[in-house]
PDB file of C-alpha atoms in Angstrom:
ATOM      1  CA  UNK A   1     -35.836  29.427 -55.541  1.00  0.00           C
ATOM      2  CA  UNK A   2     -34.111  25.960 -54.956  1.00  0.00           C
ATOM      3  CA  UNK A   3     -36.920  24.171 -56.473  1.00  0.00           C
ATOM      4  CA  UNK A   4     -37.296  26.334 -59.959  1.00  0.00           C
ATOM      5  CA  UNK A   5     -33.612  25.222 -59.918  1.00  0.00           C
ATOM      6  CA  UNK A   6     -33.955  22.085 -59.408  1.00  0.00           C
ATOM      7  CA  UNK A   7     -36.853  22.273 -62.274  1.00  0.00           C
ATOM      8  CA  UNK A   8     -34.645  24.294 -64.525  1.00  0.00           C
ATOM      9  CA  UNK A   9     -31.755  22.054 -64.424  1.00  0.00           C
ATOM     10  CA  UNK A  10     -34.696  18.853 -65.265  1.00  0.00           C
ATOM     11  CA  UNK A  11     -36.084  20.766 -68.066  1.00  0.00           C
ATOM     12  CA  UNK A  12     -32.886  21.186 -69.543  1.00  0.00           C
ATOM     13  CA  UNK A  13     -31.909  17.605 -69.276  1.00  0.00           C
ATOM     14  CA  UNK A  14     -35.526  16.403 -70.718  1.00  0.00           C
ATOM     15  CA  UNK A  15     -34.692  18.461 -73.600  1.00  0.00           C
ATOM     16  CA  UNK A  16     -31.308  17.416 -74.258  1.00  0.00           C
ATOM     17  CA  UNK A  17     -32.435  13.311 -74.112  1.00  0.00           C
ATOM     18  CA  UNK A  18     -35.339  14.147 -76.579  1.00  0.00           C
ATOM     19  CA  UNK A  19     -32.826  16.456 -79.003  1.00  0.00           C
ATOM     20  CA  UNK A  20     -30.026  13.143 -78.720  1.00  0.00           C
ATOM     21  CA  UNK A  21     -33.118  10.787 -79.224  1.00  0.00           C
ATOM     22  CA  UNK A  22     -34.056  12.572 -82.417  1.00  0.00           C
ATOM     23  CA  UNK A  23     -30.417  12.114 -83.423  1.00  0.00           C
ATOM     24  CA  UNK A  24     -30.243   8.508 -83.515  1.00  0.00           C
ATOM     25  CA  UNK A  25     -33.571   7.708 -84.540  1.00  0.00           C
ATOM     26  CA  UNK A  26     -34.387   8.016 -88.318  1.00  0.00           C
ATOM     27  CA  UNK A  27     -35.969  10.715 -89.865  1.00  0.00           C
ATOM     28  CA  UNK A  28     -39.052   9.025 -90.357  1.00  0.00           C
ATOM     29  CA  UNK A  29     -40.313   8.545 -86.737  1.00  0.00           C
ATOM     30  CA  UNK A  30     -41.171  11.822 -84.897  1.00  0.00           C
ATOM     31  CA  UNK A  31     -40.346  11.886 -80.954  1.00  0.00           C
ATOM     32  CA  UNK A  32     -43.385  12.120 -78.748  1.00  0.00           C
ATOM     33  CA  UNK A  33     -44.266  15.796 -77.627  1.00  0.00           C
ATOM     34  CA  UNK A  34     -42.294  16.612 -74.408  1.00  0.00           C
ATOM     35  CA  UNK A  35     -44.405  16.039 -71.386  1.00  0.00           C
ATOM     36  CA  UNK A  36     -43.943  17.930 -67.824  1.00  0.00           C
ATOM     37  CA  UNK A  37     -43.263  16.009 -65.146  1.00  0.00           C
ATOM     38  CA  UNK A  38     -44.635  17.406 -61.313  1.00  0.00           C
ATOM     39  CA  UNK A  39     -41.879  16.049 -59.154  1.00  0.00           C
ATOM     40  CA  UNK A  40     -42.226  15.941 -55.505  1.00  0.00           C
ATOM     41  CA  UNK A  41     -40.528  19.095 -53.593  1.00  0.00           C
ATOM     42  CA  UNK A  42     -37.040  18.094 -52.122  1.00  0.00           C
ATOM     43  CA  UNK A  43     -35.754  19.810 -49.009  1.00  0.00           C
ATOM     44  CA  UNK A  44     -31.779  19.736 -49.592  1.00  0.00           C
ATOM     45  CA  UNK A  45     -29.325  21.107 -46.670  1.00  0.00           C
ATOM     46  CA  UNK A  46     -26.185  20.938 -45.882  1.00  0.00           C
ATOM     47  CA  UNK A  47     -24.551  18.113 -43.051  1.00  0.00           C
ATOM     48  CA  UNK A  48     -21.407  18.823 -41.204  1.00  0.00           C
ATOM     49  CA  UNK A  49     -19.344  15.738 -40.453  1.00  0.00           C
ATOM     50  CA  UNK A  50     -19.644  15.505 -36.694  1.00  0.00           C
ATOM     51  CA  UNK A  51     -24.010  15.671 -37.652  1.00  0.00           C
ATOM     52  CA  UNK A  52     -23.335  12.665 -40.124  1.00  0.00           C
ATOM     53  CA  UNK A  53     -21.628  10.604 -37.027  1.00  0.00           C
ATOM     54  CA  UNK A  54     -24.608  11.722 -34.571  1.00  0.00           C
ATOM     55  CA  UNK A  55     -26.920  10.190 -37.367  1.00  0.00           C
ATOM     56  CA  UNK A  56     -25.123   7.437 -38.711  1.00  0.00           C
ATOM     57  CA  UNK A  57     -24.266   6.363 -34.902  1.00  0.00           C
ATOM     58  CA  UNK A  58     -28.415   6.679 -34.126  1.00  0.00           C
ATOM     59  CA  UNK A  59     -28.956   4.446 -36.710  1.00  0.00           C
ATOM     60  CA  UNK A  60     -31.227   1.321 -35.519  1.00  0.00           C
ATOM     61  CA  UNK A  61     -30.405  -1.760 -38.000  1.00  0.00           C
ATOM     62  CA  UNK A  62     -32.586  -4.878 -37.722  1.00  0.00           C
ATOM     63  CA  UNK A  63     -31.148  -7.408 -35.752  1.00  0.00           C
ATOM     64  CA  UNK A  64     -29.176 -10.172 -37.505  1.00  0.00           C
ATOM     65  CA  UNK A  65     -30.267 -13.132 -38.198  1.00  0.00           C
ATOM     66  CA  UNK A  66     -29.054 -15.891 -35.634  1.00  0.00           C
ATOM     67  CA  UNK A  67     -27.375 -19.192 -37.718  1.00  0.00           C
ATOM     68  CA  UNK A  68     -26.814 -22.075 -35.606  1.00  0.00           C
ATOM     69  CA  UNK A  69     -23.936 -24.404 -37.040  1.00  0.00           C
ATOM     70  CA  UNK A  70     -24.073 -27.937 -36.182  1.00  0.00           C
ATOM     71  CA  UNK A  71     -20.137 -28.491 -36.694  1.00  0.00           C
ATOM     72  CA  UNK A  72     -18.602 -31.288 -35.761  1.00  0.00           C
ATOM     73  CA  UNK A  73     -16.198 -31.474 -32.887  1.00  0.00           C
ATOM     74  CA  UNK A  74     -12.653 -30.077 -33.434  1.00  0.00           C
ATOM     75  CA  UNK A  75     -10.975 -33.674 -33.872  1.00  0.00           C
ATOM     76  CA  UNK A  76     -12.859 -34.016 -36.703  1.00  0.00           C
ATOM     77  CA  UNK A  77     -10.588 -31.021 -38.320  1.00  0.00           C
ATOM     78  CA  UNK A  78      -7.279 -32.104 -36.832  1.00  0.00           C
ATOM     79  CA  UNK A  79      -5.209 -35.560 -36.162  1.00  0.00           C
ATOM     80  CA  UNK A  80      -2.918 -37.262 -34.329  1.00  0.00           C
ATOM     81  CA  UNK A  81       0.779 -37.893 -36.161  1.00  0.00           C
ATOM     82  CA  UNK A  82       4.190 -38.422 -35.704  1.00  0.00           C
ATOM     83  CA  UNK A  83       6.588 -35.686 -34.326  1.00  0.00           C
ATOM     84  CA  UNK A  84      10.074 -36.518 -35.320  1.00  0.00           C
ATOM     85  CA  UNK A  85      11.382 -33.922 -33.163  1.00  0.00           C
ATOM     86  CA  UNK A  86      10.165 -35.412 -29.631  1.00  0.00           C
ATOM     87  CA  UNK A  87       9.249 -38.868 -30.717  1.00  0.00           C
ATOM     88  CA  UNK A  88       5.607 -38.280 -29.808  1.00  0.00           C
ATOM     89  CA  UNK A  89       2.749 -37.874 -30.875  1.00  0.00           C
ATOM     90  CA  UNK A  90       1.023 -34.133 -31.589  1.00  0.00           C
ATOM     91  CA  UNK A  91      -2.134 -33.041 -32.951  1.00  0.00           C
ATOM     92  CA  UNK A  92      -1.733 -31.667 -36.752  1.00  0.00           C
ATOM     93  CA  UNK A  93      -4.627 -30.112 -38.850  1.00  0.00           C
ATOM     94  CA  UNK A  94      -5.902 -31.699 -41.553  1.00  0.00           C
ATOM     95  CA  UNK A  95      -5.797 -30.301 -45.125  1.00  0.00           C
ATOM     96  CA  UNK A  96      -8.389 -27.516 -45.903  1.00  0.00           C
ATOM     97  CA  UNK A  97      -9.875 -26.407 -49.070  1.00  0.00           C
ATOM     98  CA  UNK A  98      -7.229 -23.565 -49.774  1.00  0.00           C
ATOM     99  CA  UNK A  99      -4.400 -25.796 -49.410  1.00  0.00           C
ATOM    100  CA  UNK A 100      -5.858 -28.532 -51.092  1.00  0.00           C
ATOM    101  CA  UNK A 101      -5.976 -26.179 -54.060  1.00  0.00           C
ATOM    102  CA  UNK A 102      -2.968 -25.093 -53.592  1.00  0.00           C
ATOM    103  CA  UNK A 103      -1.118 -28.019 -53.812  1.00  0.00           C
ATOM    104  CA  UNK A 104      -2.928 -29.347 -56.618  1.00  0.00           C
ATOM    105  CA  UNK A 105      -2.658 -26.682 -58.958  1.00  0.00           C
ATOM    106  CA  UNK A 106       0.522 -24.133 -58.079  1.00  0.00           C
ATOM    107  CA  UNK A 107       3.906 -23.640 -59.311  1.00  0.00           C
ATOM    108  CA  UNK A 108       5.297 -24.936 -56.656  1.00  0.00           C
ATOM    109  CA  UNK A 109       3.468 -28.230 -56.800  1.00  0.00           C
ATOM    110  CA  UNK A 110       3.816 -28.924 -60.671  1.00  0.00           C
ATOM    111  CA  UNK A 111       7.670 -28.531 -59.978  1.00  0.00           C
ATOM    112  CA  UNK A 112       7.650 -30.527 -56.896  1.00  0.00           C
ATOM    113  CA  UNK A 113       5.189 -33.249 -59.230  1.00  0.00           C
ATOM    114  CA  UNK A 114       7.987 -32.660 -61.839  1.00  0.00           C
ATOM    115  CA  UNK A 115      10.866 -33.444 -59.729  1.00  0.00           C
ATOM    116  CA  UNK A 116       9.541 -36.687 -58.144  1.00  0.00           C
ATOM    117  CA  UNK A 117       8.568 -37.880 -61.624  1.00  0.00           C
ATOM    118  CA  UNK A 118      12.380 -37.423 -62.483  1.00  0.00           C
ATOM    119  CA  UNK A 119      13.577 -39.136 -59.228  1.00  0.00           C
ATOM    120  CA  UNK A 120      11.805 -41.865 -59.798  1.00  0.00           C
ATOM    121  CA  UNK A 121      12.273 -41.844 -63.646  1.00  0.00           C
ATOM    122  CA  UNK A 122      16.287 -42.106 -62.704  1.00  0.00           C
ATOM    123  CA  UNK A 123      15.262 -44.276 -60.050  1.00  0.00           C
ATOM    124  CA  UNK A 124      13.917 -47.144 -61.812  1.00  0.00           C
ATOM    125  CA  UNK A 125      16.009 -46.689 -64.879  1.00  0.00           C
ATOM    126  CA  UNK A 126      19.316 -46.293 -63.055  1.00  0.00           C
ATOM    127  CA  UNK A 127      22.318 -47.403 -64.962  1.00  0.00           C
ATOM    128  CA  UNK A 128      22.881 -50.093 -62.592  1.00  0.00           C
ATOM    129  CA  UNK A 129      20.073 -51.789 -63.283  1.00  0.00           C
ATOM    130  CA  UNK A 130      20.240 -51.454 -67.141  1.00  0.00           C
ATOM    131  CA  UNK A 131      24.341 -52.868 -67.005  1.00  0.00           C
ATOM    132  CA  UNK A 132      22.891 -56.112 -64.730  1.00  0.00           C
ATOM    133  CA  UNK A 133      20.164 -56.461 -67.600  1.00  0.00           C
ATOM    134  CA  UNK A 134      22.729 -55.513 -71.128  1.00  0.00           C
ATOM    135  CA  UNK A 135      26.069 -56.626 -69.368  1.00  0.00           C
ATOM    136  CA  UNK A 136      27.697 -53.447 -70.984  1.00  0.00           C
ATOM    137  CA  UNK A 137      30.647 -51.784 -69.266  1.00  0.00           C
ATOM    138  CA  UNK A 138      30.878 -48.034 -68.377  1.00  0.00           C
ATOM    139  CA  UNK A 139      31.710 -46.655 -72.110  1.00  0.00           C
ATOM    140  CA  UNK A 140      29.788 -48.547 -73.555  1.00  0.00           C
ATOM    141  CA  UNK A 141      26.736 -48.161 -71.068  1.00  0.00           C
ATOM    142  CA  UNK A 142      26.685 -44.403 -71.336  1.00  0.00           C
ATOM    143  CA  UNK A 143      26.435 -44.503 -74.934  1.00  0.00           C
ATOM    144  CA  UNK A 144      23.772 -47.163 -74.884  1.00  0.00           C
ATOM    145  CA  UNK A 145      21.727 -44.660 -72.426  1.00  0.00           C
ATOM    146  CA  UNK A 146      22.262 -42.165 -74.541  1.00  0.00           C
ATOM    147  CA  UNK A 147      20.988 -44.246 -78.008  1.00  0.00           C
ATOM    148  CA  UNK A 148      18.272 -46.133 -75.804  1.00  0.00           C
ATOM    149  CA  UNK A 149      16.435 -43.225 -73.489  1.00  0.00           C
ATOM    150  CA  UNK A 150      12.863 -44.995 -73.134  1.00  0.00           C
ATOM    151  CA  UNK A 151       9.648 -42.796 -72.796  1.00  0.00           C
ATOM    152  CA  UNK A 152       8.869 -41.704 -69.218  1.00  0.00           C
ATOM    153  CA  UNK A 153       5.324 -43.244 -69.150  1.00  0.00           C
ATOM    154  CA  UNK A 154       6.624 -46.347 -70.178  1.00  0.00           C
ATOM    155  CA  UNK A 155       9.721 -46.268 -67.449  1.00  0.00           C
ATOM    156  CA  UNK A 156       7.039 -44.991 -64.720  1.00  0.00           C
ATOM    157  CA  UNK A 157       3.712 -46.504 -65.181  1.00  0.00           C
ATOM    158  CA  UNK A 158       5.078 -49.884 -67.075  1.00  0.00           C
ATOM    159  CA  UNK A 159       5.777 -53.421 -65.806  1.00  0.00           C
ATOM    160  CA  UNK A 160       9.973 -54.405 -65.525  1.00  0.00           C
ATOM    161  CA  UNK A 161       9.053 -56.430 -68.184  1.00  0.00           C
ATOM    162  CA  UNK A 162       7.919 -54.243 -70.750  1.00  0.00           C
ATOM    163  CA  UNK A 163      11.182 -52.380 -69.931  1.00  0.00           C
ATOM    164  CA  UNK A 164      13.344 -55.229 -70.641  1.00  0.00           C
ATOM    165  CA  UNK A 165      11.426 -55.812 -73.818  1.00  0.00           C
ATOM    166  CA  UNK A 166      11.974 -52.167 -74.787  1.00  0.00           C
ATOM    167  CA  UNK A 167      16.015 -52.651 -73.812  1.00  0.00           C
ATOM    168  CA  UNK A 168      17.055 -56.099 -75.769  1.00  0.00           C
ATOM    169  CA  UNK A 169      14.689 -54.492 -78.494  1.00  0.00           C
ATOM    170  CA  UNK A 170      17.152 -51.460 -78.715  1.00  0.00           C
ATOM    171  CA  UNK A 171      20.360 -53.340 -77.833  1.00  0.00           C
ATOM    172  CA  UNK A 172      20.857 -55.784 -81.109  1.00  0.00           C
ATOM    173  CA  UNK A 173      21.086 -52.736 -83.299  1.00  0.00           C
ATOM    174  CA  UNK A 174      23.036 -50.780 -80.957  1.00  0.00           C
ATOM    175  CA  UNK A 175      25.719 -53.490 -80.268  1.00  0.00           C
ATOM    176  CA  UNK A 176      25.746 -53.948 -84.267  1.00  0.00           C
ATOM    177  CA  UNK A 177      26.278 -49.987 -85.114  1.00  0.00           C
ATOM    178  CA  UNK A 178      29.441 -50.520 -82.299  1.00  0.00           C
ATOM    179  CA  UNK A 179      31.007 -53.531 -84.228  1.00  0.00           C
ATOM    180  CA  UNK A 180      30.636 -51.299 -87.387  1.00  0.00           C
ATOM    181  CA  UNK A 181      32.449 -48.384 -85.898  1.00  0.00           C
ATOM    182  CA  UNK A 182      35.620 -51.150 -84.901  1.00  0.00           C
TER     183      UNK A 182
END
C-alpha cells in the first residue's frame, strides 16, 4: 500500500512537470512521451526521539585528521613594555589581525585620526607662532587668522618655510584692506 502511494504521489508530479513544461515551451516543439520510472522500494517508519539519540549516539565518525602546528614560541606573540603603574616592566600582547583592522578602519579610529590631525593642525599653526612671524597684536591677529586660515595639508605635511611664504603672501593685502577700513 505505502509503495502504490509513494508511486501515485510520483506519477502525479511527472505529470504536472511535463503539463508546466508544455506551458513554457512553444507550440511548435512536442514534449517527449512520459516514461515510467521503476524506483527502488523504500521502507519508511516512524523514530521516536529517545531511538534518534540511541542512533545518533552509536554513530562511528572517522577519526580526525591530526594537524601539527609548528608555532612559534609564545614571546613571539607578546612583549616586554613599560608599566606606568609599578614602574616595571610587564609582558603585553602584540597587535593581532582583528585589532589591526580595527584600528585602521573604525569609527572610532577615523575620529581619533581626525582629532590628532586637528591637534597638531592648531599645534603648529598656533597663534603664537603666527604673532612672532606677522608682529600683529591680539585684534588684529584674530582677524588675520580668520582672513589667512591655510590648507591643512600644507600646515601638516609642509616645511615652516612654505608656511611663512603662505603668511607674508596673505599679510600685504590683509594689512592694506585694515588701513582702508581707518
Amino acid at each position: 500500500m505505502k509503495c502504490f502511494n509513494i508511486y501515485l504521489i510520483i506519477s502525479c508530479l511527472s505529470v504536472h512537470l511535463v503539463q508546466s513544461q508544455a506551458l513554457m515551451q512553444p507550440k511548435s516543439l512536442k514534449p517527449d512521451t512520459l516514461r515510467t520510472i521503476q524506483l527502488k522500494e523504500v521502507k519508511v517508519f516512524g523514530m521516536t526521539i529517545e531511538r534518534f539519540k540511541q542512533t545518533f549516539m552509536a554513530l562511528e565518525l572517522p577519526p580526525k585528521p591530526v594537524v601539527k602546528l609548528d608555532l612559534p614560541p609564545p614571546e613571539k606573540f607578546r612583549q616586554l613594555s613599560a608599566d606606568p603603574w609599578s614602574g616595571g616592566l610587564k609582558w603585553q600582547s602584540k597587535v593581532g589581525p582583528f585589532t589591526y583592522f580595527w584600528r585602521k578602519w573604525s569609527r572610532f579610529a577615523n575620529n581619533e585620526r581626525k582629532y590628532n590631525a586637528k591637534v597638531a593642525y592648531d599645534k603648529k599653526f598656533s597663534r603664537e607662532w603666527v604673532s612672532k612671524i606677522t608682529g600683529l597684536n591680539d585684534a588684529h591677529l584674530s582677524e588675520f587668522l580668520r582672513y589667512c586660515r591655510p590648507p591643512k595639508e600644507l600646515v601638516l605635511e609642509g616645511t615652516e618655510y612654505d608656511l611663512v611664504l603662505y603668511i607674508h603672501e596673505y599679510l600685504a593685502p590683509f594689512l592694506a584692506q585694515q588701513k582702508a577700513k581707518t
